[in-house]
Amino acid sequence: MPKVYNFGAGPAKMPEEVYEIIRNEFTNFEGSGISLLETSHRSSTYLKLNKEVQDVVRRLLNVPQNYKILFLAGGGQGEFAAVPLNLISRTGTADYVVTGAWSAKAAKEAKKYGKVNLVIPPTDRYVDVPDQSKWNLDPNASYVHICTNETIHGIEFDFIPDTKGVPLVADMSSNFMSKNVDVSKFGVIYGGAQKNIGTSGVALVIIREDLLNQALPICPSILDWTINAKNDSILNTPPMFAIYIMGRVLQWIERQGGLDVMADLATKKSSLIYNIIEESNGFYYAPVAKNVRSKMNIPFRIGSTDGNDTLEKEFLKGAEALGLIQLKGHRDVGGIRASTYNAVTLEEVETLANYMKDFYKKHSK
Ligand code: PMP
């Protein structure tokens, strides 16, 4: 089969080396004679793995000792509910900075459990992160929620907001482990694993200990961070295989040299594509403000600022013929989206860049 280049937004490309490891460990996990798929979550084998994955998270992100690391079922959206259920009780109100479709979804979910203050004015055209001087933060909020990388709209925070002591909660689903982050600036960091750190079904949650013990009484135990922390993420049968894969992906990141190496690569890869867009005299068009252009998800239009349907279809068809797949933009925004997560190599992005250059030569007037 000819090589396939996967630029999907998630579930996204996994590192090839990790597939080798999974293949080798699949039916005989660490010499136990059985697969992890049929291993008890209370066994010493799994307890060891549970600790090993926590340890690699702590090492990579330099997670301070006063933060718990949890692996929870329900993915990113499970945490959209878990955040208010665990945190909103203090004042009954929370601040949401809505910069795209995912933070909008998170805010909508939170409204079920308390009052939500929208920190920036609502819009249906997400293209930037307004300067913090324009934010309407509520000093009485239980927490401030941001999405550090909007997967659909391609908007990535280039700063950590100053929330004046109110705990900052961040959805990092689509840029987790793509760069170093000062965890101590956050109350909670969470994300689904299926983009940069593994496969779907599990959320990685990092929470400062003083934010535990305040869940609403209606909070289901399975979403309750305090109960899950007490049970070391083994309250029930956890998504063990997804947690295992996350561990193997994180160990791969460590072997590559860690988060600074990932960040460097992300800058190189995304610049390749953004530069072609900038140098195309408007043939390619990226709607997002330059300072917050995502290094993980690059949405763009072809032919005009609203996209030329014929050209965009032609682009996708030509790309598929070369094995460049999953480049179609999200249905909410249309156009093209190239996702350049950790596992997507520089060579793969160069192949896409060359295709973009050829397509430009052929179709620009
Ligand atoms: N947040 C962001 C930024 C996402 O991109 C996604 C999924 N694409 C989610 C949350 C939801 O994650 P899940 O599908 O694991 O619930």
Short mmCIF file of C-alpha atoms and ligand atoms in Angstrom, two decimals:
data_model
loop_
_atom_site.label_atom_id
_atom_site.label_comp_id
_atom_site.label_asym_id
_atom_site.label_seq_id
_atom_site.Cartn_x
_atom_site.Cartn_y
_atom_site.Cartn_z
CA MET A 1 0.00 0.00 0.00
CA PRO A 2 1.37 3.47 -0.86
CA LYS A 3 2.21 5.73 2.07
CA VAL A 4 -0.72 7.52 3.69
CA TYR A 5 -0.23 10.96 5.22
CA ASN A 6 -2.81 11.50 7.94
CA PHE A 7 -3.59 15.13 8.75
CA GLY A 8 -6.78 14.31 10.68
CA ALA A 9 -7.83 16.48 13.63
CA GLY A 10 -8.55 13.53 15.88
CA PRO A 11 -8.48 10.68 16.37
CA ALA A 12 -5.16 11.61 14.87
CA LYS A 13 -1.94 10.07 13.69
CA MET A 14 -0.04 8.02 16.25
CA PRO A 15 3.75 7.69 16.31
CA GLU A 16 4.78 4.71 14.16
CA GLU A 17 7.21 3.47 16.81
CA VAL A 18 4.35 3.22 19.33
CA TYR A 19 2.47 0.84 17.01
CA GLU A 20 5.52 -1.43 17.03
CA ILE A 21 5.52 -1.43 20.83
CA ILE A 22 1.77 -2.08 21.07
CA ARG A 23 2.07 -4.94 18.55
CA ASN A 24 4.85 -6.55 20.57
CA GLU A 25 3.03 -6.19 23.89
CA PHE A 26 -0.47 -6.93 22.66
CA THR A 27 -1.00 -10.57 23.62
CA ASN A 28 1.63 -10.89 26.32
CA PHE A 29 1.79 -7.77 28.44
CA GLU A 30 5.13 -7.39 30.21
CA GLY A 31 5.68 -11.14 30.44
CA SER A 32 2.36 -11.80 32.21
CA GLY A 33 1.34 -14.31 29.51
CA ILE A 34 -1.94 -12.46 28.85
CA SER A 35 -3.01 -9.29 27.10
CA LEU A 36 -3.63 -6.10 29.03
CA LEU A 37 -7.14 -6.41 27.57
CA GLU A 38 -7.84 -9.34 29.90
CA THR A 39 -5.85 -8.16 32.90
CA SER A 40 -7.61 -7.15 36.14
CA HIS A 41 -7.56 -3.47 36.90
CA ARG A 42 -6.75 -4.48 40.52
CA SER A 43 -3.74 -6.58 39.53
CA SER A 44 -0.17 -5.60 40.38
CA THR A 45 0.46 -5.42 36.62
CA TYR A 46 -2.11 -2.67 36.17
CA LEU A 47 -1.20 -0.86 39.41
CA LYS A 48 2.35 -0.64 38.12
CA LEU A 49 1.21 0.68 34.75
CA ASN A 50 -1.12 3.21 36.41
CA LYS A 51 1.84 4.59 38.36
CA GLU A 52 4.17 4.48 35.33
CA VAL A 53 1.79 6.61 33.23
CA GLN A 54 1.30 9.11 36.05
CA ASP A 55 5.07 9.33 36.45
CA VAL A 56 5.72 10.12 32.79
CA VAL A 57 3.03 12.84 32.83
CA ARG A 58 4.67 14.34 35.91
CA ARG A 59 8.15 14.24 34.39
CA LEU A 60 7.18 15.66 30.99
CA LEU A 61 5.17 18.60 32.29
CA ASN A 62 7.14 19.00 35.49
CA VAL A 63 3.86 18.69 37.44
CA PRO A 64 4.32 20.04 40.98
CA GLN A 65 3.74 17.65 43.88
CA ASN A 66 0.55 19.45 45.02
CA TYR A 67 -1.24 18.41 41.82
CA LYS A 68 -3.07 15.10 41.30
CA ILE A 69 -2.92 13.33 37.96
CA LEU A 70 -6.11 11.49 37.02
CA PHE A 71 -7.15 9.26 34.11
CA LEU A 72 -10.89 9.50 33.63
CA ALA A 73 -13.41 7.96 31.27
CA GLY A 74 -15.63 10.21 29.20
CA GLY A 75 -13.01 12.05 27.15
CA GLY A 76 -12.89 15.81 26.79
CA GLN A 77 -16.62 16.28 26.94
CA GLY A 78 -16.91 14.26 30.14
CA GLU A 79 -14.74 16.95 31.69
CA PHE A 80 -16.97 19.75 30.30
CA ALA A 81 -19.47 18.44 32.87
CA ALA A 82 -16.91 17.49 35.50
CA VAL A 83 -15.42 21.01 35.66
CA PRO A 84 -18.59 22.77 36.92
CA LEU A 85 -19.71 19.73 38.92
CA ASN A 86 -16.41 19.81 40.83
CA LEU A 87 -15.71 23.52 41.02
CA ILE A 88 -18.75 25.77 40.69
CA SER A 89 -20.11 25.20 44.21
CA ARG A 90 -17.84 27.81 45.81
CA THR A 91 -19.76 30.81 44.38
CA GLY A 92 -22.27 29.26 41.97
CA THR A 93 -20.84 31.19 39.06
CA ALA A 94 -18.01 30.64 36.57
CA ASP A 95 -16.20 32.64 33.88
CA TYR A 96 -15.91 31.18 30.37
CA VAL A 97 -13.67 32.65 27.69
CA VAL A 98 -15.35 31.47 24.49
CA THR A 99 -12.88 31.56 21.59
CA GLY A 100 -14.31 28.78 19.41
CA ALA A 101 -16.68 25.85 19.13
CA TRP A 102 -15.15 23.78 21.94
CA SER A 103 -15.11 26.44 24.62
CA ALA A 104 -18.66 27.34 23.54
CA LYS A 105 -19.67 23.72 24.17
CA ALA A 106 -17.94 23.72 27.54
CA ALA A 107 -19.81 26.90 28.55
CA LYS A 108 -23.14 25.44 27.45
CA GLU A 109 -22.56 22.34 29.56
CA ALA A 110 -21.60 24.42 32.60
CA LYS A 111 -24.89 26.35 32.43
CA LYS A 112 -26.66 23.21 33.61
CA TYR A 113 -24.94 23.51 36.98
CA GLY A 114 -24.64 27.22 37.70
CA LYS A 115 -24.31 30.71 36.32
CA VAL A 116 -21.97 31.26 33.42
CA ASN A 117 -20.42 34.66 32.72
CA LEU A 118 -19.16 35.09 29.16
CA VAL A 119 -15.89 36.97 29.53
CA ILE A 120 -15.75 38.17 25.93
CA PRO A 121 -18.71 39.11 23.69
CA PRO A 122 -20.32 36.18 21.84
CA THR A 123 -19.51 35.88 18.12
CA ASP A 124 -20.18 33.37 15.38
CA ARG A 125 -16.90 34.18 13.64
CA TYR A 126 -14.02 33.02 15.79
CA VAL A 127 -10.72 34.44 14.53
CA ASP A 128 -8.80 35.73 17.52
CA VAL A 129 -8.37 35.92 21.28
CA PRO A 130 -9.28 39.46 22.37
CA ASP A 131 -6.65 41.23 24.44
CA GLN A 132 -7.01 40.55 28.15
CA SER A 133 -7.57 44.26 28.85
CA LYS A 134 -10.96 43.81 27.14
CA TRP A 135 -12.03 40.81 29.21
CA ASN A 136 -14.91 41.09 31.62
CA LEU A 137 -13.70 38.83 34.44
CA ASP A 138 -15.95 38.35 37.46
CA PRO A 139 -13.87 38.47 40.68
CA ASN A 140 -16.55 36.30 42.28
CA ALA A 141 -16.22 33.48 39.74
CA SER A 142 -15.41 30.01 41.07
CA TYR A 143 -13.01 29.55 38.16
CA VAL A 144 -12.08 30.88 34.72
CA HIS A 145 -12.28 28.38 31.84
CA ILE A 146 -10.29 28.64 28.61
CA CYS A 147 -9.62 26.30 25.70
CA THR A 148 -5.92 26.71 24.92
CA ASN A 149 -6.32 25.38 21.38
CA GLU A 150 -9.57 25.49 19.45
CA THR A 151 -9.36 22.41 17.23
CA ILE A 152 -12.04 23.49 14.76
CA HIS A 153 -11.21 27.18 14.40
CA GLY A 154 -7.43 26.83 14.75
CA ILE A 155 -6.97 29.40 17.52
CA GLU A 156 -4.23 28.79 20.08
CA PHE A 157 -3.57 30.97 23.13
CA ASP A 158 -0.13 32.58 23.00
CA PHE A 159 -0.28 33.60 26.67
CA ILE A 160 -1.50 32.38 30.04
CA PRO A 161 -4.19 34.76 31.29
CA ASP A 162 -3.85 36.50 34.63
CA THR A 163 -7.06 35.64 36.47
CA LYS A 164 -6.24 37.59 39.65
CA GLY A 165 -6.18 34.55 41.88
CA VAL A 166 -9.32 32.89 40.50
CA PRO A 167 -8.40 29.29 39.52
CA LEU A 168 -7.67 28.95 35.81
CA VAL A 169 -9.08 25.82 34.15
CA ALA A 170 -7.82 24.84 30.70
CA ASP A 171 -9.06 22.43 28.08
CA MET A 172 -5.83 21.35 26.39
CA SER A 173 -7.37 18.48 24.40
CA SER A 174 -5.69 19.47 21.15
CA ASN A 175 -2.38 20.93 22.28
CA PHE A 176 -1.59 18.84 25.36
CA MET A 177 2.11 17.90 25.40
CA SER A 178 2.91 19.96 22.30
CA LYS A 179 5.04 22.40 24.33
CA ASN A 180 6.13 23.13 27.86
CA VAL A 181 3.49 24.65 30.11
CA ASP A 182 3.90 26.12 33.58
CA VAL A 183 1.38 23.90 35.35
CA SER A 184 1.56 26.01 38.51
CA LYS A 185 -0.28 28.81 36.68
CA PHE A 186 -3.35 26.57 36.35
CA GLY A 187 -5.88 25.18 38.81
CA VAL A 188 -6.90 22.39 36.46
CA ILE A 189 -5.66 21.19 33.07
CA TYR A 190 -7.59 18.53 31.18
CA GLY A 191 -7.92 17.01 27.76
CA GLY A 192 -9.09 14.04 25.74
CA ALA A 193 -6.17 11.91 24.58
CA GLN A 194 -6.97 11.20 20.93
CA LYS A 195 -4.94 13.98 19.34
CA ASN A 196 -1.45 14.40 20.72
CA ILE A 197 -1.33 11.81 23.48
CA GLY A 198 -3.07 8.61 22.44
CA THR A 199 -6.50 7.32 21.68
CA SER A 200 -10.09 8.26 22.54
CA GLY A 201 -12.07 7.50 25.68
CA VAL A 202 -9.72 8.77 28.34
CA ALA A 203 -9.19 12.26 29.67
CA LEU A 204 -5.98 13.28 31.36
CA VAL A 205 -6.81 15.61 34.25
CA ILE A 206 -4.24 17.50 36.33
CA ILE A 207 -5.74 19.22 39.36
CA ARG A 208 -4.35 21.31 42.20
CA GLU A 209 -5.13 19.56 45.46
CA ASP A 210 -6.75 22.53 47.19
CA LEU A 211 -9.48 22.48 44.52
CA LEU A 212 -10.67 19.03 45.58
CA ASN A 213 -13.45 18.44 48.12
CA GLN A 214 -15.98 20.88 46.74
CA ALA A 215 -18.00 18.83 44.25
CA LEU A 216 -21.72 19.50 44.05
CA PRO A 217 -23.76 16.84 45.90
CA ILE A 218 -25.31 15.78 42.57
CA CYS A 219 -21.90 15.12 41.00
CA PRO A 220 -21.81 11.50 39.76
CA SER A 221 -19.00 9.61 41.51
CA ILE A 222 -17.46 8.72 38.16
CA LEU A 223 -16.92 12.43 37.42
CA ASP A 224 -15.97 13.40 40.96
CA TRP A 225 -12.26 14.31 40.98
CA THR A 226 -11.98 13.90 44.76
CA ILE A 227 -13.39 10.37 44.74
CA ASN A 228 -11.26 9.46 41.72
CA ALA A 229 -8.14 10.92 43.33
CA LYS A 230 -8.78 8.89 46.51
CA ASN A 231 -9.09 5.80 44.34
CA ASP A 232 -6.00 6.63 42.28
CA SER A 233 -8.10 6.59 39.05
CA ILE A 234 -9.25 3.03 39.74
CA LEU A 235 -12.72 3.75 41.10
CA ASN A 236 -14.25 1.38 38.58
CA THR A 237 -12.72 -0.41 35.60
CA PRO A 238 -10.87 2.42 33.91
CA PRO A 239 -10.30 2.65 30.13
CA MET A 240 -7.10 0.66 30.72
CA PHE A 241 -6.06 0.18 27.13
CA ALA A 242 -6.46 3.88 26.31
CA ILE A 243 -4.45 4.75 29.43
CA TYR A 244 -1.76 2.27 28.39
CA ILE A 245 -1.54 3.76 24.91
CA MET A 246 -1.32 7.26 26.39
CA GLY A 247 1.60 6.07 28.51
CA ARG A 248 3.42 4.59 25.52
CA VAL A 249 2.88 7.80 23.50
CA LEU A 250 4.16 9.95 26.37
CA GLN A 251 7.23 7.72 26.77
CA TRP A 252 7.82 8.15 23.03
CA ILE A 253 7.68 11.95 23.47
CA GLU A 254 10.23 11.62 26.25
CA ARG A 255 12.53 9.56 24.01
CA GLN A 256 12.27 12.24 21.31
CA GLY A 257 13.71 14.72 23.80
CA GLY A 258 10.56 16.00 25.52
CA LEU A 259 8.26 18.93 25.11
CA ASP A 260 10.79 21.52 23.93
CA VAL A 261 11.61 19.26 20.99
CA MET A 262 7.89 18.84 20.24
CA ALA A 263 7.40 22.62 20.42
CA ASP A 264 10.29 23.27 18.07
CA LEU A 265 8.95 20.80 15.56
CA ALA A 266 5.42 22.21 15.85
CA THR A 267 6.75 25.67 15.02
CA LYS A 268 8.71 24.36 12.03
CA LYS A 269 5.81 22.29 10.67
CA SER A 270 3.10 24.90 11.07
CA SER A 271 5.31 27.71 9.71
CA LEU A 272 5.86 25.73 6.52
CA ILE A 273 2.12 25.77 5.85
CA TYR A 274 1.39 29.29 7.12
CA ASN A 275 4.26 30.69 5.00
CA ILE A 276 2.81 29.16 1.85
CA ILE A 277 -0.56 30.68 2.73
CA GLU A 278 1.01 34.11 3.32
CA GLU A 279 3.00 34.01 0.11
CA SER A 280 0.07 32.99 -2.10
CA ASN A 281 -1.33 36.49 -2.76
CA GLY A 282 -4.66 35.53 -1.25
CA PHE A 283 -5.03 32.25 -3.17
CA TYR A 284 -4.82 30.49 0.18
CA TYR A 285 -6.47 32.35 3.04
CA ALA A 286 -6.06 31.74 6.79
CA PRO A 287 -8.76 33.62 8.73
CA VAL A 288 -7.11 33.52 12.19
CA ALA A 289 -5.13 36.49 13.59
CA LYS A 290 -1.41 35.82 13.22
CA ASN A 291 -0.49 35.91 16.92
CA VAL A 292 -2.96 33.14 17.82
CA ARG A 293 -2.63 30.87 14.79
CA SER A 294 -2.62 27.29 16.02
CA LYS A 295 0.49 25.18 15.61
CA MET A 296 -1.69 22.08 15.79
CA ASN A 297 -4.69 22.75 13.52
CA ILE A 298 -4.35 24.95 10.44
CA PRO A 299 -7.67 25.88 8.84
CA PHE A 300 -7.58 27.68 5.50
CA ARG A 301 -9.68 28.51 2.47
CA ILE A 302 -8.78 28.36 -1.21
CA GLY A 303 -9.69 30.81 -3.94
CA SER A 304 -11.34 33.47 -1.77
CA THR A 305 -11.87 34.40 1.88
CA ASP A 306 -15.07 32.32 1.88
CA GLY A 307 -13.53 29.56 -0.22
CA ASN A 308 -14.15 28.54 -3.79
CA ASP A 309 -16.10 25.30 -3.59
CA THR A 310 -14.80 23.88 -6.88
CA LEU A 311 -11.16 24.60 -6.03
CA GLU A 312 -11.46 23.23 -2.51
CA LYS A 313 -13.04 20.00 -3.77
CA GLU A 314 -10.32 19.71 -6.41
CA PHE A 315 -7.64 20.30 -3.75
CA LEU A 316 -9.01 17.53 -1.53
CA LYS A 317 -9.36 15.12 -4.46
CA GLY A 318 -5.80 15.75 -5.61
CA ALA A 319 -4.52 15.41 -2.06
CA GLU A 320 -6.24 12.05 -1.56
CA ALA A 321 -4.77 10.78 -4.81
CA LEU A 322 -1.34 11.41 -3.28
CA GLY A 323 -2.27 9.76 0.01
CA LEU A 324 -2.73 13.06 1.89
CA ILE A 325 -5.91 12.36 3.84
CA GLN A 326 -8.37 13.83 6.38
CA LEU A 327 -7.71 17.38 5.20
CA LYS A 328 -11.36 18.42 4.90
CA GLY A 329 -12.26 21.29 7.22
CA HIS A 330 -14.79 20.76 10.00
CA ARG A 331 -18.35 20.96 8.71
CA ASP A 332 -18.99 24.10 10.83
CA VAL A 333 -16.31 26.12 9.05
CA GLY A 334 -15.74 24.31 5.72
CA GLY A 335 -12.56 24.66 3.67
CA ILE A 336 -9.40 22.77 4.51
CA ARG A 337 -7.80 21.93 7.86
CA ALA A 338 -4.35 20.43 8.25
CA SER A 339 -3.56 19.05 11.69
CA THR A 340 0.12 18.81 12.48
CA TYR A 341 0.21 17.07 15.86
CA ASN A 342 3.35 15.62 17.46
CA ALA A 343 3.25 12.35 15.52
CA VAL A 344 3.03 14.03 12.12
CA THR A 345 6.60 14.25 10.85
CA LEU A 346 8.34 17.22 9.27
CA GLU A 347 8.74 15.18 6.07
CA GLU A 348 4.99 14.55 5.96
CA VAL A 349 4.26 18.25 6.33
CA GLU A 350 6.83 19.00 3.62
CA THR A 351 4.92 16.68 1.31
CA LEU A 352 1.73 18.62 2.00
CA ALA A 353 3.59 21.91 1.53
CA ASN A 354 4.89 20.77 -1.87
CA TYR A 355 1.41 19.72 -2.91
CA MET A 356 0.09 23.15 -1.88
CA LYS A 357 2.78 24.87 -3.92
CA ASP A 358 2.02 22.72 -6.99
CA PHE A 359 -1.71 23.31 -6.63
CA TYR A 360 -1.10 27.04 -6.36
CA LYS A 361 1.04 27.08 -9.54
CA LYS A 362 -1.60 25.17 -11.42
CA HIS A 363 -4.68 27.08 -10.31
CA SER A 364 -3.75 30.65 -9.38
CA LYS A 365 -4.28 33.19 -12.11
N1 PMP B 1 -12.09 19.92 23.57
C1 PMP B 1 -11.44 20.07 22.40
C2 PMP B 1 -10.55 21.25 22.23
C3 PMP B 1 -11.60 19.13 21.39
O1 PMP B 1 -10.96 19.28 20.22
C4 PMP B 1 -12.44 18.01 21.61
C5 PMP B 1 -12.64 16.94 20.57
N2 PMP B 1 -12.35 17.21 19.29
C6 PMP B 1 -13.11 17.91 22.83
C7 PMP B 1 -12.90 18.88 23.78
C8 PMP B 1 -14.03 16.77 23.10
O2 PMP B 1 -13.29 15.62 23.29
P1 PMP B 1 -13.99 14.18 23.31
O3 PMP B 1 -14.39 13.86 21.92
O4 PMP B 1 -12.90 13.30 23.86
O5 PMP B 1 -15.15 14.27 24.24
#
